[in-house]
Coordinates of C-alpha atoms and ligand atoms in Angstrom, one line a residue:
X1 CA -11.5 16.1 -6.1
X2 CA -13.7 14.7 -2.9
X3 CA -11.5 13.5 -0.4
X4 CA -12.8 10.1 2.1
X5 CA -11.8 9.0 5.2
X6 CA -9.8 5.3 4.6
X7 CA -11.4 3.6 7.7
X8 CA -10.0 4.2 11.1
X9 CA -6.5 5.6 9.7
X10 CA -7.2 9.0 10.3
X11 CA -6.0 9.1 6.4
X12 CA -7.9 11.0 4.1
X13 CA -7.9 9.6 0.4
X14 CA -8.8 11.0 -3.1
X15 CA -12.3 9.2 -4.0
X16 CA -10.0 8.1 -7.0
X17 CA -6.4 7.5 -6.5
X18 CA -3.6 5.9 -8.9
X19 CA -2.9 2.2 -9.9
X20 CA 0.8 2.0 -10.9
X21 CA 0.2 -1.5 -12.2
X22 CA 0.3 -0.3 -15.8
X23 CA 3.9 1.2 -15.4
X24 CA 5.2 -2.2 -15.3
X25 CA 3.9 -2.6 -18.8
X26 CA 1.2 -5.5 -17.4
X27 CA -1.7 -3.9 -20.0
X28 CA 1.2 -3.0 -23.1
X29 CA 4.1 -2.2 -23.8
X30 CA 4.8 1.5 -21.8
X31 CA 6.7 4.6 -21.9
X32 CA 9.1 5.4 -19.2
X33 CA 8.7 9.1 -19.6
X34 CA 5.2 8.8 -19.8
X35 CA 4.3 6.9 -17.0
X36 CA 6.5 8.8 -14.8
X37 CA 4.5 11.8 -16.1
X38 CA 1.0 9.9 -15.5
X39 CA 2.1 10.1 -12.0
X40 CA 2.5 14.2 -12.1
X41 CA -0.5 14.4 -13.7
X42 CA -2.1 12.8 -10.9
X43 CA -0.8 14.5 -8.2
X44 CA -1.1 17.5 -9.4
X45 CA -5.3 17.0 -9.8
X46 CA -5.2 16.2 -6.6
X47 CA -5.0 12.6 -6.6
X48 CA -3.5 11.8 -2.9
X49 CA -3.3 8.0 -2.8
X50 CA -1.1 5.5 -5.2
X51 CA -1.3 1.9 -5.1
X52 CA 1.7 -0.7 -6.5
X53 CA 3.3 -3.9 -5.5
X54 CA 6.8 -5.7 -6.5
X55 CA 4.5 -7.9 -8.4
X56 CA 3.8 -5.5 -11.5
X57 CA 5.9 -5.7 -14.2
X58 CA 8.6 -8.2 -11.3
X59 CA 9.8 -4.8 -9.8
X60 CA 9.5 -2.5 -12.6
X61 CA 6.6 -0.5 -11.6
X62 CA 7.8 -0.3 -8.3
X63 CA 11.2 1.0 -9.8
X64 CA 9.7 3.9 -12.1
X65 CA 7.2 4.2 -9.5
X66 CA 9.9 5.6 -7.2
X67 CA 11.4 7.8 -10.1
X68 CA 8.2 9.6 -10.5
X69 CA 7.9 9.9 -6.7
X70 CA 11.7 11.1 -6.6
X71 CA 11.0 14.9 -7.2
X72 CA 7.8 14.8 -4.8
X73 CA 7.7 15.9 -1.1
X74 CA 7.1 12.5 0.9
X75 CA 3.8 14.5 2.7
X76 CA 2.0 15.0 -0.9
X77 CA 1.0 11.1 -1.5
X78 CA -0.4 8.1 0.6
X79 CA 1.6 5.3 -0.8
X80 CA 0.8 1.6 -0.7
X81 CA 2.6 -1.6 -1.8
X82 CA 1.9 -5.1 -1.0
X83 CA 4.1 -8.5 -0.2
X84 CA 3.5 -12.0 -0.8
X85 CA 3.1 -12.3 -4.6
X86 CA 6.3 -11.9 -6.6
X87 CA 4.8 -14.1 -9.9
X88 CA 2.0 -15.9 -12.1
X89 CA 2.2 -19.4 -10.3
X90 CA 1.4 -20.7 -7.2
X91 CA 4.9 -21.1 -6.5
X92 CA 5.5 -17.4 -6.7
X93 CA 3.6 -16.6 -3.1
X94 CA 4.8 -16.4 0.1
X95 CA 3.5 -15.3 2.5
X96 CA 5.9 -16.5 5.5
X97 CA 7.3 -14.3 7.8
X98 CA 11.1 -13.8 7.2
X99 CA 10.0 -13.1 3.1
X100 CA 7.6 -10.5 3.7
X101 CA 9.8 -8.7 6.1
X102 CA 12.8 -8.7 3.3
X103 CA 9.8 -7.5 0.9
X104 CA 9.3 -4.7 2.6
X105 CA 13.1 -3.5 2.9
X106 CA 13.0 -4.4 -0.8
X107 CA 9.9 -2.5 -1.8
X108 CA 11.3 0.4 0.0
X109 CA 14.6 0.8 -1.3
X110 CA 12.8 0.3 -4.8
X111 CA 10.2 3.2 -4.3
X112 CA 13.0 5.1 -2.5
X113 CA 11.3 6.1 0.6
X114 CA 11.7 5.4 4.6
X115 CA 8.3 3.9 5.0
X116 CA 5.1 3.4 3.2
X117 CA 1.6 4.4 4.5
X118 CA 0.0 0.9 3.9
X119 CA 1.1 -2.4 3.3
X120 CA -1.0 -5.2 2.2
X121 CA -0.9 -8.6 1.7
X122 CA -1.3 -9.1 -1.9
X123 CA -4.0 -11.6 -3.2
X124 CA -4.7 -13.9 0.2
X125 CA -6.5 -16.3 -1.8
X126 CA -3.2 -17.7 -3.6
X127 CA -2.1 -18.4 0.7
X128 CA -3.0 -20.7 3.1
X129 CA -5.5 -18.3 5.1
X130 CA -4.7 -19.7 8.3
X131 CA -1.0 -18.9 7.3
X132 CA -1.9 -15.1 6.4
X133 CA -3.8 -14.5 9.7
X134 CA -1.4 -16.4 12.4
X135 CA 2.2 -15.2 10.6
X136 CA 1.7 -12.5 7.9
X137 CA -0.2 -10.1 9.4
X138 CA 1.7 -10.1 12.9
X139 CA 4.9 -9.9 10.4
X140 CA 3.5 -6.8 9.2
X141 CA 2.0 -5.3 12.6
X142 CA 6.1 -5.8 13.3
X143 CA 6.8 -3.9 10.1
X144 CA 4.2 -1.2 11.5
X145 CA 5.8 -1.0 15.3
X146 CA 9.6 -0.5 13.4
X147 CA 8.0 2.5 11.7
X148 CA 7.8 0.9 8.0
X149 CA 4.5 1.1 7.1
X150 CA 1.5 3.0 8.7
X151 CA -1.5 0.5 8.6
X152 CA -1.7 -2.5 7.4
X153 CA -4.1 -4.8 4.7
X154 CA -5.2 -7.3 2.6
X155 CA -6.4 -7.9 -1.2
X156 CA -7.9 -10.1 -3.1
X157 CA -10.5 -11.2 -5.6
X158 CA -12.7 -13.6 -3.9
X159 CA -15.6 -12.0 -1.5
X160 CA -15.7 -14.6 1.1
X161 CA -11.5 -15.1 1.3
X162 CA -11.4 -11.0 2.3
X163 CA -13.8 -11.7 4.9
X164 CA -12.8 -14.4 6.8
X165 CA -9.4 -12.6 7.3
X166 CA -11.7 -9.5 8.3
X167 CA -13.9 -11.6 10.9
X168 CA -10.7 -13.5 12.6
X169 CA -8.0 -10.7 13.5
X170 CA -7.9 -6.9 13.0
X171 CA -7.2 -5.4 9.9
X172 CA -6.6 -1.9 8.8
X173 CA -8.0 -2.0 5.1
X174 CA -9.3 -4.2 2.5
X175 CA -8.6 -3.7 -1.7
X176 CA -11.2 -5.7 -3.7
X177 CA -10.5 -5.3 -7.5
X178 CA -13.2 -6.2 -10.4
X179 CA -15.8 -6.6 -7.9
X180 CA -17.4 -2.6 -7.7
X181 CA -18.1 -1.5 -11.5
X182 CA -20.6 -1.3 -14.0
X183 CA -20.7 -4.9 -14.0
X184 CA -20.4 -6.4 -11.0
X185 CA -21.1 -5.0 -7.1
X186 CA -20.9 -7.6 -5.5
X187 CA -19.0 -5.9 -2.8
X188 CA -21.7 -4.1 -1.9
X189 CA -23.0 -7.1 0.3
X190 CA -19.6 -7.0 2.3
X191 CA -19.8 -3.6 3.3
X192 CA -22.0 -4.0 6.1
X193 CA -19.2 -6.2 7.4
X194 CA -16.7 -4.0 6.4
X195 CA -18.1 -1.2 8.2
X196 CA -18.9 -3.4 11.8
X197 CA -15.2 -3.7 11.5
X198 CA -14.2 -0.3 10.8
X199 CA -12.0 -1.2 8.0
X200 CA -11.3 0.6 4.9
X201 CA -12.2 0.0 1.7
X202 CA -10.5 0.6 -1.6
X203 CA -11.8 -0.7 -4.8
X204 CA -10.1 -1.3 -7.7
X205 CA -10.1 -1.1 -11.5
X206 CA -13.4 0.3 -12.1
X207 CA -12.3 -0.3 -16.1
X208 CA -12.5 -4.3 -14.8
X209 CA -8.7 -4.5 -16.0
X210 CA -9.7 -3.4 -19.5
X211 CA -13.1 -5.3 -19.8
X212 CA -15.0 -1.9 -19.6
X213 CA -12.9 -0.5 -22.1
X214 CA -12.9 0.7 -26.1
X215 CA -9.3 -1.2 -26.5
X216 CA -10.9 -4.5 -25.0
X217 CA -9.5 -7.0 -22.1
X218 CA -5.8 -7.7 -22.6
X219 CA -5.3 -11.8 -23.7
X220 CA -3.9 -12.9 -20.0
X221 CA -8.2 -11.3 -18.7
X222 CA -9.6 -14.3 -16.9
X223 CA -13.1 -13.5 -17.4
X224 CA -15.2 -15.6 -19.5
X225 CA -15.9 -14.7 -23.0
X226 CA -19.7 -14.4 -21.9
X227 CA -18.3 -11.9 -19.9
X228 CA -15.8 -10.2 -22.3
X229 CA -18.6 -10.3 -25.2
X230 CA -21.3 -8.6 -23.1
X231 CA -18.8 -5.9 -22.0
X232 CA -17.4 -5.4 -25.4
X233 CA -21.1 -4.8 -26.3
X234 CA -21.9 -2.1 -23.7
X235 CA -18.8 -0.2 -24.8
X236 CA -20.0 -0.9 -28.4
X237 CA -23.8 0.5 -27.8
X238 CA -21.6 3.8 -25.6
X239 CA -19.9 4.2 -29.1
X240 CA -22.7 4.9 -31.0
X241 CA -24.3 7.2 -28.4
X242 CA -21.1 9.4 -28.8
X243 CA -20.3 8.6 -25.4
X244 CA -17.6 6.7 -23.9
X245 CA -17.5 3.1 -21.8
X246 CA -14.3 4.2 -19.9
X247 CA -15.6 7.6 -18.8
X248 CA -19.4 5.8 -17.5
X249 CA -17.2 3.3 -15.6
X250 CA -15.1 5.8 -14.0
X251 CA -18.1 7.8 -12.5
X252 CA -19.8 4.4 -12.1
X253 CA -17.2 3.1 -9.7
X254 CA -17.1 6.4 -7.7
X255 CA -20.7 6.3 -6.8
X256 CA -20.8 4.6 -3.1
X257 CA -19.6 6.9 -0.3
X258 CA -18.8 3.8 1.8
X259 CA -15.8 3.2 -0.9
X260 CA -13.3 5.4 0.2
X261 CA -11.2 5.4 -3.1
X262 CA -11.2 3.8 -6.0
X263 CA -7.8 3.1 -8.2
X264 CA -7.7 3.3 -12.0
X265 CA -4.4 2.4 -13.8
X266 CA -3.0 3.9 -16.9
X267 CA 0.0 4.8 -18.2
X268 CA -0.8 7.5 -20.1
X269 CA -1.0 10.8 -18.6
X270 CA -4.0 12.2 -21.2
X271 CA -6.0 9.2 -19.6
X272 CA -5.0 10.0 -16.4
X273 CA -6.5 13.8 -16.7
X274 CA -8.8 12.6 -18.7
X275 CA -10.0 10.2 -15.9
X276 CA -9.7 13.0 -13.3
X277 CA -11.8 15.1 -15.1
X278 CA -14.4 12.5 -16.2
X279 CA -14.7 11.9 -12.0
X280 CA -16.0 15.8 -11.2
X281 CA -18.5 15.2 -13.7
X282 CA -22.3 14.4 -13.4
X283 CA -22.7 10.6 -14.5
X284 CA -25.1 10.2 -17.7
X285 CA -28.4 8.4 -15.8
X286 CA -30.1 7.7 -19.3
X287 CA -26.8 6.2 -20.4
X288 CA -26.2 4.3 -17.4
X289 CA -29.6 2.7 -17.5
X290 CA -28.8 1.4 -21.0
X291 CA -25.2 0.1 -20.0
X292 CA -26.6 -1.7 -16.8
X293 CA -29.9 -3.6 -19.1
X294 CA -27.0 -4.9 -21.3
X295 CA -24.7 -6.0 -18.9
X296 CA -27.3 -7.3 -16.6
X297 CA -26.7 -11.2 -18.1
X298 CA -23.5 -11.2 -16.8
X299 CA -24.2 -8.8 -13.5
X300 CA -22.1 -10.1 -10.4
X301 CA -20.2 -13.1 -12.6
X302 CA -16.4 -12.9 -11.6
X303 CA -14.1 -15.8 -12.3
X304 CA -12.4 -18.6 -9.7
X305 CA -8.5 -16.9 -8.5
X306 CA -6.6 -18.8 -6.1
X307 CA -6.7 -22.0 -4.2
X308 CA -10.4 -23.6 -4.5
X309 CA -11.3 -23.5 -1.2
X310 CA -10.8 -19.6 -0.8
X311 CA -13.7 -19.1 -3.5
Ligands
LIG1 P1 -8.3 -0.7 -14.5 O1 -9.7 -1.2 -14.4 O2 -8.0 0.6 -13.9 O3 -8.0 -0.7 -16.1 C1 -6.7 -0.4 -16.5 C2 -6.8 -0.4 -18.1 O4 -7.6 0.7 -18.5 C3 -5.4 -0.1 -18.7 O5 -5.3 -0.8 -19.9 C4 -5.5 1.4 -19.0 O6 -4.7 1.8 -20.1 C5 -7.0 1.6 -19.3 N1 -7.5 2.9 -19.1 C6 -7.4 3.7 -17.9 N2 -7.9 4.9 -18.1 C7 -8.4 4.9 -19.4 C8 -9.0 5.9 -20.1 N3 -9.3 7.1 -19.6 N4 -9.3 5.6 -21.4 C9 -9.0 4.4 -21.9 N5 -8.4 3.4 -21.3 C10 -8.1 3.7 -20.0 O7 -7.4 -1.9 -14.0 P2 -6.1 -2.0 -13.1 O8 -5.0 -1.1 -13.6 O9 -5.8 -3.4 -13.0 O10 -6.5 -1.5 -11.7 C11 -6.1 -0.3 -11.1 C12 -5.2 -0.5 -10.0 O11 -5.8 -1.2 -8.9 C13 -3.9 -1.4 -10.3 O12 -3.0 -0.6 -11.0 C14 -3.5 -1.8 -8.9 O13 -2.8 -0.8 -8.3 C15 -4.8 -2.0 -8.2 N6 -5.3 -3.5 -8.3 C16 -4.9 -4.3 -7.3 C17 -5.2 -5.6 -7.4 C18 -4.7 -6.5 -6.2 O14 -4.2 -6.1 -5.3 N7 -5.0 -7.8 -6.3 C19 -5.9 -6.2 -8.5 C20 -6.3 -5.3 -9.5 C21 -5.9 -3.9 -9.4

């Protein structure tokens, strides 16, 4: 496993790191065992850095989460969660002050540790930016002075809603999800950016939440069925080259040195070593080639998320 510097942290991430998202059952139906064994598996390839939030699953990946993380030394994994989203519908952020800081005491007690090493602001674009740069990120540079979390960031979907939080106060790291793959990397053009800012970036689900996959997007996917159909074509045309969509867009996501991590998410610990292995592996160029001509229709197409005028 390669190991890259997350920003200015002075942290040093696996280039792919853990997605708990899946242990709140968000894909399918899970295991409890199983995911809490997903977790060892990753740790013990030498995946560092785990990602989750109190949004997957309402608390329950969070919960298992810390049940996996129980038996671990605290010094053997970077851990991240988030505030602000807690639900499907608008009425489910907030991103105010007082509920972000009970978030955090919440998130904690859930994961069962003393502090986490980043906490993030979890999908701006469903906020009122001005909101998330005047009160919820001095909440959370509180959180960080009381010794709660390490550094603190921001996600989201939409491009230019990451950015203008970048460009108007200080900001540890950024996680952009769906945007760095085999179809779509379009965050490439907000690296540059990124770097003037010396913030980190972590990508995330290089399987675009299942598009990129044999088993196909889950119903709740909000990409457009141009999208879904191209995607279930390139892992269609992998199929009958023997080869495998999931393991191309693995490697795929894992190719820019500027990305410091990238997070899969599974549930399943044989897709988990299966994953780790697949990223020490040279990526198939003819392959790739193929897989890029096909989804080239649909290259850099994402979907609206959150208020209108954060798209
Ligand atoms: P992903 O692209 O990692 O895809 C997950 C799906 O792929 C699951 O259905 C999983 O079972 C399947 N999968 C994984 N490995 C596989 C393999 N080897 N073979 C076959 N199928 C496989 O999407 P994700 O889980 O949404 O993203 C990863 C993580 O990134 C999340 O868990 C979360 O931590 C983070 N994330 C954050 C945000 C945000 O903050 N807004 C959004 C998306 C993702």
């Amino acid at each position: 496993m390669l190991y890259r510097s997350l920003g200015q942290t002075g942290l040093k991430v696996s280039m792919l790191s853990f997605g708990a998202s899946s242990l709140g059952g968000v894909f399918h139906e899970v295991d409890e065992p199983d995911s809490i064994r997903t977790v060892h598996v990753a740790l013990e390839r030498g995946i560092n850095f785990m990602d989750v939030s109190p949004f997957y699953g309402l608390t329950k990946a969070e919960i298992v989460l810390g049940k996996a993380l129980k038996s671990i030394a605290r010094e053997k994994y970077i851990l991240a969660t988030k505030v602000g989203r807690y639900g499907h519908a608008m009425k489910d952020f907030n991103f105010s002050a007082p509920r972000v800081t009970a978030s955090m005491d919440e998130s904690l007690k859930r994961l069962g540790v003393d502090h986490v090493d980043l906490i993030q602001a979890h999908d701006i674009e469903f906020g009122d930016l001005s909101q998330v740069i005047g009160e919820t990120i001095p909440a959370l540079r509180k959180l960080q002075k009381a010794g709660k979390a390490r550094f603190v960031g921001i996600t989201g979907l939409p491009l230019t809603a990451l950015r203008t939080i970048v460009e108007a106060t200080p900001i540890d790291t950024i996680l952009s999800y769906c945007r760095f793959g085999l179809n779509d990397t379009a965050l490439t053009d907000l690296i540059p950016v990124l770097k003037k800012h010396r913030v980190g970036i972590i990508n995330a689900s290089p399987l675009g939440m299942g598009l990129l996959s044999n088993r196909g997007a889950p119903n709740w996917h909000p990409a457009s069925e141009a999208i879904k159909e191209t995607c279930a074509r390139a892992a269609a045309h992998c199929r009958a080259r023997g080869a495998s969509i999931e393991k191309l867009a693995v490697q795929y996501s894992l190719t820019n040195p500027d990305i410091a991590t990238t997070l899969v998410g599974t549930a399943n610990p044989k897709e988990m070593d299966q994953n780790i292995t697949w990223a020490n592996e040279p990526i198939d160029q003819i392959l790739l080639a193929e897989v890029l001509a096909i989804l080239k229709p649909v290259h850099n197409v994402s979907w609206p998320s959150g208020r209108q005028e954060n798209n």
